[in-house]
Amino acid sequence: MFIGDLDKVVNLLLSLSGRLARVENVLSGLGEDASNEERSSLHQKRKILASQHEDARELKENLDRRERVVLDILANYLSEEQLQDYQHFVKMKSTLLIEQRKLDDKIKLGQEQVKCLLESLPSGRQPHRPFPEHCLI
């Protein structure tokens, strides 16, 4: 149960961090011609995401406290080596979730870039064998 909650909270933090970063990138890239309504909407979205991110961080802190309680309980039942294995598993689980998210983001970015490149080609220059649909967004 703890591991499942850890997965959910780490994924939530990663998702909110990514969404917050995208909104901030859009905000920083807005030109002077952007409407006040658009700017206001993005600021509101950033405010909501920042609040949700802070809530998720609090969830993570509570989960960290729960992890310490679980470790104390497990210390009564597991050998030192088993306890170290468990701690390593928990640490690697989070690390691998973060790495997976980074790879997923890189794949998505690559697909977006390929799509944009293909769309920018003149109509007569389109590849004869288009990429399979699953390779594009």
CSV table of C-alpha atoms in Angstrom, one decimal:
chain,number,residue,atom,x,y,z
A,1,MET,CA,0.0,0.0,0.0
A,2,PHE,CA,2.8,2.4,0.9
A,3,ILE,CA,4.6,1.7,-2.5
A,4,GLY,CA,1.4,2.3,-4.4
A,5,ASP,CA,0.9,5.6,-2.6
A,6,LEU,CA,4.5,6.5,-3.3
A,7,ASP,CA,4.0,5.8,-7.1
A,8,LYS,CA,0.9,8.0,-7.1
A,9,VAL,CA,2.5,10.9,-5.2
A,10,VAL,CA,5.7,10.9,-7.3
A,11,ASN,CA,3.7,10.8,-10.5
A,12,LEU,CA,1.5,13.6,-9.3
A,13,LEU,CA,4.5,15.7,-8.4
A,14,LEU,CA,6.1,15.0,-11.8
A,15,SER,CA,2.9,15.8,-13.6
A,16,LEU,CA,2.3,19.0,-11.8
A,17,SER,CA,5.9,20.1,-12.2
A,18,GLY,CA,5.7,19.5,-15.9
A,19,ARG,CA,2.5,21.3,-16.3
A,20,LEU,CA,3.7,24.2,-14.2
A,21,ALA,CA,6.9,24.5,-16.2
A,22,ARG,CA,4.9,24.5,-19.5
A,23,VAL,CA,2.7,27.3,-18.3
A,24,GLU,CA,5.7,29.3,-17.1
A,25,ASN,CA,7.4,28.8,-20.5
A,26,VAL,CA,4.3,30.0,-22.3
A,27,LEU,CA,4.0,33.0,-20.0
A,28,SER,CA,7.7,33.9,-20.5
A,29,GLY,CA,7.3,33.5,-24.3
A,30,LEU,CA,4.2,35.7,-24.6
A,31,GLY,CA,4.8,38.6,-26.9
A,32,GLU,CA,3.5,42.1,-26.3
A,33,ASP,CA,0.6,41.4,-28.6
A,34,ALA,CA,-0.8,38.8,-26.2
A,35,SER,CA,-4.2,39.8,-24.8
A,36,ASN,CA,-4.7,40.7,-21.2
A,37,GLU,CA,-7.3,37.9,-21.0
A,38,GLU,CA,-4.8,35.3,-22.2
A,39,ARG,CA,-2.1,36.6,-19.8
A,40,SER,CA,-4.6,36.6,-16.9
A,41,SER,CA,-5.8,33.1,-17.7
A,42,LEU,CA,-2.2,31.8,-17.8
A,43,HIS,CA,-1.4,33.6,-14.5
A,44,GLN,CA,-4.5,32.1,-12.9
A,45,LYS,CA,-3.5,28.6,-14.2
A,46,ARG,CA,0.0,29.0,-12.8
A,47,LYS,CA,-1.4,30.1,-9.5
A,48,ILE,CA,-3.7,27.0,-9.3
A,49,LEU,CA,-0.9,24.6,-10.4
A,50,ALA,CA,1.5,26.2,-7.9
A,51,SER,CA,-1.0,25.6,-5.1
A,52,GLN,CA,-1.7,22.0,-6.3
A,53,HIS,CA,2.1,21.4,-6.4
A,54,GLU,CA,2.5,22.7,-2.9
A,55,ASP,CA,-0.3,20.4,-1.7
A,56,ALA,CA,1.4,17.5,-3.5
A,57,ARG,CA,4.7,18.3,-1.7
A,58,GLU,CA,2.8,18.2,1.6
A,59,LEU,CA,1.5,14.8,0.6
A,60,LYS,CA,5.1,13.7,-0.1
A,61,GLU,CA,6.2,14.9,3.3
A,62,ASN,CA,3.4,13.0,5.0
A,63,LEU,CA,4.4,9.9,2.9
A,64,ASP,CA,8.0,10.3,4.0
A,65,ARG,CA,6.9,10.3,7.6
A,66,ARG,CA,4.8,7.2,6.9
A,67,GLU,CA,7.8,5.6,5.3
A,68,ARG,CA,9.8,6.1,8.6
A,69,VAL,CA,7.0,4.4,10.5
A,70,VAL,CA,6.9,1.5,8.1
A,71,LEU,CA,10.6,1.1,8.4
A,72,ASP,CA,10.4,1.0,12.2
A,73,ILE,CA,7.8,-1.7,11.9
A,74,LEU,CA,9.7,-3.7,9.3
A,75,ALA,CA,12.9,-3.5,11.4
A,76,ASN,CA,11.2,-5.7,13.9
A,77,TYR,CA,10.5,-8.4,11.3
A,78,LEU,CA,13.3,-8.2,8.7
A,79,SER,CA,17.0,-8.8,8.9
A,80,GLU,CA,19.3,-5.8,8.5
A,81,GLU,CA,20.1,-7.0,4.9
A,82,GLN,CA,16.4,-7.3,4.1
A,83,LEU,CA,15.7,-3.9,5.5
A,84,GLN,CA,18.5,-2.4,3.4
A,85,ASP,CA,17.1,-4.2,0.3
A,86,TYR,CA,13.7,-2.7,1.0
A,87,GLN,CA,15.1,0.8,1.4
A,88,HIS,CA,17.0,0.4,-1.8
A,89,PHE,CA,13.8,-0.8,-3.6
A,90,VAL,CA,11.8,2.2,-2.3
A,91,LYS,CA,14.6,4.6,-3.4
A,92,MET,CA,15.0,3.0,-6.8
A,93,LYS,CA,11.2,2.9,-7.4
A,94,SER,CA,11.1,6.7,-7.2
A,95,THR,CA,14.3,7.2,-9.2
A,96,LEU,CA,13.0,4.9,-12.0
A,97,LEU,CA,9.6,6.7,-12.1
A,98,ILE,CA,11.4,10.0,-12.6
A,99,GLU,CA,13.7,8.5,-15.3
A,100,GLN,CA,10.7,7.0,-17.0
A,101,ARG,CA,8.9,10.4,-17.0
A,102,LYS,CA,12.0,12.1,-18.5
A,103,LEU,CA,12.2,9.5,-21.2
A,104,ASP,CA,8.5,9.8,-22.0
A,105,ASP,CA,8.9,13.6,-22.2
A,106,LYS,CA,11.9,13.2,-24.6
A,107,ILE,CA,10.0,10.8,-26.8
A,108,LYS,CA,7.0,13.2,-26.9
A,109,LEU,CA,9.2,16.1,-27.7
A,110,GLY,CA,10.9,14.1,-30.5
A,111,GLN,CA,7.5,13.1,-32.0
A,112,GLU,CA,6.4,16.7,-31.9
A,113,GLN,CA,9.6,17.8,-33.6
A,114,VAL,CA,9.2,15.2,-36.3
A,115,LYS,CA,5.6,16.2,-36.9
A,116,CYS,CA,6.5,19.9,-37.2
A,117,LEU,CA,9.4,19.1,-39.6
A,118,LEU,CA,7.1,17.0,-41.8
A,119,GLU,CA,4.5,19.7,-41.8
A,120,SER,CA,7.1,22.3,-42.7
A,121,LEU,CA,8.2,20.4,-45.8
A,122,PRO,CA,6.8,21.7,-49.1
A,123,SER,CA,4.0,19.4,-50.4
A,124,GLY,CA,6.2,17.9,-53.1
A,125,ARG,CA,8.9,17.1,-50.6
A,126,GLN,CA,6.9,14.8,-48.4
A,127,PRO,CA,8.5,11.5,-47.8
A,128,HIS,CA,7.3,8.6,-50.0
A,129,ARG,CA,6.9,6.3,-47.0
A,130,PRO,CA,5.4,8.4,-44.2
A,131,PHE,CA,6.1,7.5,-40.7
A,132,PRO,CA,3.7,5.1,-39.1
A,133,GLU,CA,0.9,6.8,-37.2
A,134,HIS,CA,2.1,5.6,-33.8
A,135,CYS,CA,5.4,7.4,-34.4
A,136,LEU,CA,3.7,10.7,-34.6
A,137,ILE,CA,1.4,12.4,-32.1
